[in-house]
mmCIF file of C-alpha atoms in Angstrom:
data_model
loop_
_atom_site.group_PDB
_atom_site.id
_atom_site.type_symbol
_atom_site.label_atom_id
_atom_site.label_comp_id
_atom_site.label_asym_id
_atom_site.label_seq_id
_atom_site.Cartn_x
_atom_site.Cartn_y
_atom_site.Cartn_z
ATOM 1 C CA MET I 1 -9.687 5.774 -3.948
ATOM 2 C CA LEU I 2 -10.092 5.205 -0.538
ATOM 3 C CA PHE I 3 -9.919 1.520 0.822
ATOM 4 C CA SER I 4 -13.312 2.160 2.773
ATOM 5 C CA GLN I 5 -15.024 2.768 -0.953
ATOM 6 C CA PHE I 6 -14.355 -0.771 -1.780
ATOM 7 C CA CYS I 7 -15.355 -2.763 1.341
ATOM 8 C CA LEU I 8 -18.513 -2.102 3.040
ATOM 9 C CA ALA I 9 -18.240 -1.957 7.095
ATOM 10 C CA ARG I 10 -21.699 -2.942 8.435
ATOM 11 C CA LEU I 11 -23.347 -4.226 11.760
ATOM 12 C CA SER I 12 -26.598 -4.726 10.780
ATOM 13 C CA GLU I 13 -29.770 -5.697 12.236
ATOM 14 C CA ASN I 14 -31.037 -7.100 8.883
ATOM 15 C CA TYR I 15 -28.468 -9.891 9.764
ATOM 16 C CA LEU I 16 -29.100 -10.874 13.159
ATOM 17 C CA PHE I 17 -31.445 -13.605 12.500
ATOM 18 C CA MET I 18 -29.332 -15.261 10.287
ATOM 19 C CA THR I 19 -28.596 -18.813 11.826
ATOM 20 C CA SER I 20 -27.512 -21.327 8.608
ATOM 21 C CA HIS I 21 -24.492 -21.965 6.761
ATOM 22 C CA LYS I 22 -27.009 -21.618 3.377
ATOM 23 C CA GLU I 23 -28.508 -18.017 4.225
ATOM 24 C CA PHE I 24 -24.651 -16.584 4.756
ATOM 25 C CA ILE I 25 -23.589 -18.061 1.824
ATOM 26 C CA SER I 26 -26.424 -16.734 -0.284
ATOM 27 C CA ARG I 27 -25.956 -13.540 1.106
ATOM 28 C CA VAL I 28 -22.243 -13.417 -0.278
ATOM 29 C CA TYR I 29 -23.638 -15.023 -3.568
ATOM 30 C CA CYS I 30 -25.563 -11.601 -3.794
ATOM 31 C CA LEU I 31 -22.437 -9.669 -3.109
ATOM 32 C CA ALA I 32 -20.581 -11.555 -5.785
ATOM 33 C CA ARG I 33 -23.367 -10.625 -8.152
ATOM 34 C CA GLU I 34 -22.788 -6.987 -7.442
ATOM 35 C CA ALA I 35 -19.162 -7.107 -7.517
ATOM 36 C CA GLY I 36 -19.797 -8.594 -11.289
ATOM 37 C CA ALA I 37 -22.289 -6.084 -12.038
ATOM 38 C CA LYS I 38 -19.379 -3.135 -11.146
ATOM 39 C CA GLY I 39 -17.491 -5.112 -13.677
ATOM 40 C CA ASP I 40 -15.089 -7.077 -11.115
ATOM 41 C CA HIS I 41 -14.779 -10.431 -11.026
ATOM 42 C CA PRO I 42 -17.993 -11.806 -8.983
ATOM 43 C CA PHE I 43 -16.753 -12.874 -5.250
ATOM 44 C CA GLY I 44 -17.966 -11.785 -2.374
ATOM 45 C CA ALA I 45 -17.016 -12.319 1.418
ATOM 46 C CA LEU I 46 -18.559 -12.018 5.059
ATOM 47 C CA LEU I 47 -17.145 -11.908 8.306
ATOM 48 C CA VAL I 48 -19.799 -13.342 10.965
ATOM 49 C CA VAL I 49 -19.096 -12.736 14.985
ATOM 50 C CA ASP I 50 -21.353 -14.525 17.401
ATOM 51 C CA GLY I 51 -24.323 -15.139 14.303
ATOM 52 C CA THR I 52 -23.990 -11.374 13.212
ATOM 53 C CA VAL I 53 -22.703 -9.955 9.877
ATOM 54 C CA ALA I 54 -19.683 -7.506 11.485
ATOM 55 C CA LEU I 55 -18.405 -7.025 7.816
ATOM 56 C CA GLU I 56 -19.072 -7.269 4.383
ATOM 57 C CA CYS I 57 -16.347 -6.483 1.253
ATOM 58 C CA LEU I 58 -16.817 -7.239 -2.461
ATOM 59 C CA ASN I 59 -14.157 -8.079 -4.859
ATOM 60 C CA THR I 60 -12.437 -4.912 -6.656
ATOM 61 C CA VAL I 61 -9.390 -6.412 -8.363
ATOM 62 C CA ASN I 62 -10.925 -4.135 -12.108
ATOM 63 C CA THR I 63 -12.083 -1.146 -10.720
ATOM 64 C CA SER I 64 -9.449 -0.359 -8.319
ATOM 65 C CA ALA I 65 -6.555 -1.998 -10.861
ATOM 66 C CA ASP I 66 -5.440 -4.034 -7.858
ATOM 67 C CA ALA I 67 -4.977 -7.464 -8.285
ATOM 68 C CA THR I 68 -4.602 -8.246 -4.760
ATOM 69 C CA ARG I 69 -8.016 -6.731 -4.159
ATOM 70 C CA HIS I 70 -10.015 -9.927 -3.363
ATOM 71 C CA PRO I 71 -12.853 -9.767 -0.889
ATOM 72 C CA GLU I 72 -11.332 -11.969 1.674
ATOM 73 C CA LEU I 73 -7.948 -10.038 1.709
ATOM 74 C CA ASP I 74 -9.878 -6.642 2.213
ATOM 75 C CA ILE I 75 -12.324 -7.829 4.898
ATOM 76 C CA LEU I 76 -9.230 -9.036 6.849
ATOM 77 C CA ARG I 77 -7.346 -5.863 6.183
ATOM 78 C CA LEU I 78 -10.539 -3.994 7.621
ATOM 79 C CA ALA I 79 -11.140 -6.039 10.273
ATOM 80 C CA ALA I 80 -7.745 -5.898 11.711
ATOM 81 C CA THR I 81 -8.906 -2.166 12.466
ATOM 82 C CA LYS I 82 -12.599 -2.546 13.304
ATOM 83 C CA LEU I 83 -12.479 -5.865 15.968
ATOM 84 C CA ALA I 84 -10.858 -6.983 18.432
ATOM 85 C CA LYS I 85 -8.291 -9.892 18.415
ATOM 86 C CA ASP I 86 -10.674 -12.057 20.584
ATOM 87 C CA ASP I 87 -13.408 -11.257 17.810
ATOM 88 C CA LEU I 88 -11.128 -12.392 15.083
ATOM 89 C CA LYS I 89 -10.482 -15.592 16.845
ATOM 90 C CA LYS I 90 -14.026 -16.314 17.090
ATOM 91 C CA ALA I 91 -15.188 -15.283 13.237
ATOM 92 C CA THR I 92 -16.500 -17.251 10.651
ATOM 93 C CA LEU I 93 -15.437 -16.060 7.062
ATOM 94 C CA TYR I 94 -17.810 -16.797 4.523
ATOM 95 C CA ALA I 95 -16.664 -16.821 1.012
ATOM 96 C CA SER I 96 -18.590 -17.153 -2.231
ATOM 97 C CA THR I 97 -16.037 -19.187 -3.735
ATOM 98 C CA GLU I 98 -13.261 -21.369 -2.179
ATOM 99 C CA PRO I 99 -10.356 -18.451 -1.091
ATOM 100 C CA CYS I 100 -7.255 -18.411 -3.251
ATOM 101 C CA ALA I 101 -3.738 -19.266 -1.953
ATOM 102 C CA MET I 102 -3.411 -15.660 -1.528
ATOM 103 C CA CYS I 103 -5.998 -15.037 0.747
ATOM 104 C CA CYS I 104 -5.778 -18.726 2.701
ATOM 105 C CA GLY I 105 -2.420 -17.057 3.625
ATOM 106 C CA ALA I 106 -4.222 -13.934 5.071
ATOM 107 C CA ILE I 107 -6.928 -15.909 6.730
ATOM 108 C CA TYR I 108 -4.310 -18.024 8.562
ATOM 109 C CA TRP I 109 -2.563 -14.906 9.752
ATOM 110 C CA SER I 110 -5.402 -13.179 10.798
ATOM 111 C CA GLY I 111 -6.611 -15.774 13.367
ATOM 112 C CA VAL I 112 -10.332 -16.290 11.902
ATOM 113 C CA ALA I 113 -11.003 -19.619 12.879
ATOM 114 C CA LYS I 114 -13.460 -21.350 10.747
ATOM 115 C CA LEU I 115 -14.071 -20.714 6.557
ATOM 116 C CA VAL I 116 -16.970 -21.787 5.069
ATOM 117 C CA TYR I 117 -17.504 -21.337 1.201
ATOM 118 C CA GLY I 118 -19.820 -21.752 -1.767
ATOM 119 C CA CYS I 119 -18.272 -22.558 -4.952
ATOM 120 C CA PRO I 120 -14.947 -25.089 -4.841
ATOM 121 C CA THR I 121 -12.113 -23.644 -6.136
ATOM 122 C CA GLU I 122 -11.650 -26.723 -8.983
ATOM 123 C CA VAL I 123 -15.246 -26.225 -10.298
ATOM 124 C CA LEU I 124 -13.767 -21.960 -10.897
ATOM 125 C CA GLY I 125 -10.793 -23.526 -12.274
ATOM 126 C CA GLU I 126 -12.846 -25.703 -14.641
ATOM 127 C CA ILE I 127 -15.097 -22.574 -15.536
ATOM 128 C CA THR I 128 -12.173 -20.103 -15.862
ATOM 129 C CA GLY I 129 -9.395 -22.263 -16.963
ATOM 130 C CA GLY I 130 -7.366 -21.230 -14.236
ATOM 131 C CA SER I 131 -3.750 -22.412 -13.516
ATOM 132 C CA PHE I 132 -3.113 -22.113 -9.922
ATOM 133 C CA VAL I 133 -5.738 -24.264 -8.217
ATOM 134 C CA VAL I 134 -5.440 -25.086 -4.745
ATOM 135 C CA PRO I 135 -7.823 -26.393 -2.278
ATOM 136 C CA SER I 136 -8.193 -24.736 0.947
ATOM 137 C CA ARG I 137 -7.675 -27.610 2.886
ATOM 138 C CA GLU I 138 -4.628 -28.904 1.299
ATOM 139 C CA LEU I 139 -3.262 -24.719 1.786
ATOM 140 C CA PHE I 140 -4.174 -25.127 5.979
ATOM 141 C CA SER I 141 -3.103 -28.419 6.348
ATOM 142 C CA LYS I 142 0.468 -27.062 5.872
ATOM 143 C CA GLY I 143 0.025 -24.746 8.628
ATOM 144 C CA LYS I 144 0.295 -25.410 12.769
ATOM 145 C CA ARG I 145 -2.992 -23.991 13.612
ATOM 146 C CA GLU I 146 -6.081 -25.418 12.498
ATOM 147 C CA ILE I 147 -8.691 -23.950 10.555
ATOM 148 C CA GLU I 148 -12.094 -25.649 10.400
ATOM 149 C CA VAL I 149 -13.537 -25.517 6.942
ATOM 150 C CA ILE I 150 -16.967 -26.143 5.501
ATOM 151 C CA GLY I 151 -18.099 -25.999 2.144
ATOM 152 C CA PRO I 152 -18.789 -26.197 -0.395
ATOM 153 C CA VAL I 153 -22.354 -24.934 0.823
ATOM 154 C CA LEU I 154 -24.553 -24.835 -2.223
ATOM 155 C CA PRO I 155 -22.299 -24.938 -5.007
ATOM 156 C CA GLU I 156 -24.225 -24.976 -7.840
ATOM 157 C CA GLU I 157 -25.583 -21.561 -7.134
ATOM 158 C CA GLY I 158 -22.111 -20.437 -6.993
ATOM 159 C CA ALA I 159 -21.069 -21.804 -10.180
ATOM 160 C CA GLU I 160 -24.028 -20.234 -12.140
ATOM 161 C CA ILE I 161 -22.769 -17.048 -10.894
ATOM 162 C CA HIS I 162 -19.224 -17.828 -12.279
ATOM 163 C CA LYS I 163 -20.841 -19.124 -15.666
ATOM 164 C CA GLY I 164 -22.424 -16.150 -16.136
ATOM 165 C CA PHE I 165 -19.579 -13.712 -15.806
ATOM 166 C CA TRP I 166 -16.705 -15.239 -17.303
#
């Protein structure tokens, strides 16, 4: 299947008036539920530039049979082809759950300046029995470039999505 079948690129007027982290996190929770309903792990991501959602992605690790098809990674791959470098530098990535080490690396190298997440990685690890749980702030602290991290935002709602899936 083509990459575009897994990652939805939208510049939509529906999102022009979203202004708070809670509104954007609520949207990524909808994407996470959609991914779970399609048989994938319940994760979603948004890339916001100047207060507008530029891109959205769902997790597709199961339906693509590719363990690297996390929405944060996919959204950054697509952003590299759809957005200007200057837009990436001022973009905020919203993730339904705190990104894993692989996705944090992609966020760091992409130039995105801000990450906002819902469910903390430690909570996901408790729910799933995860064995490779490293908070994003800890990972980003190893780099030379600062990335602002905000979260958790609405963590109880994110935890419920995972409890309902795993």
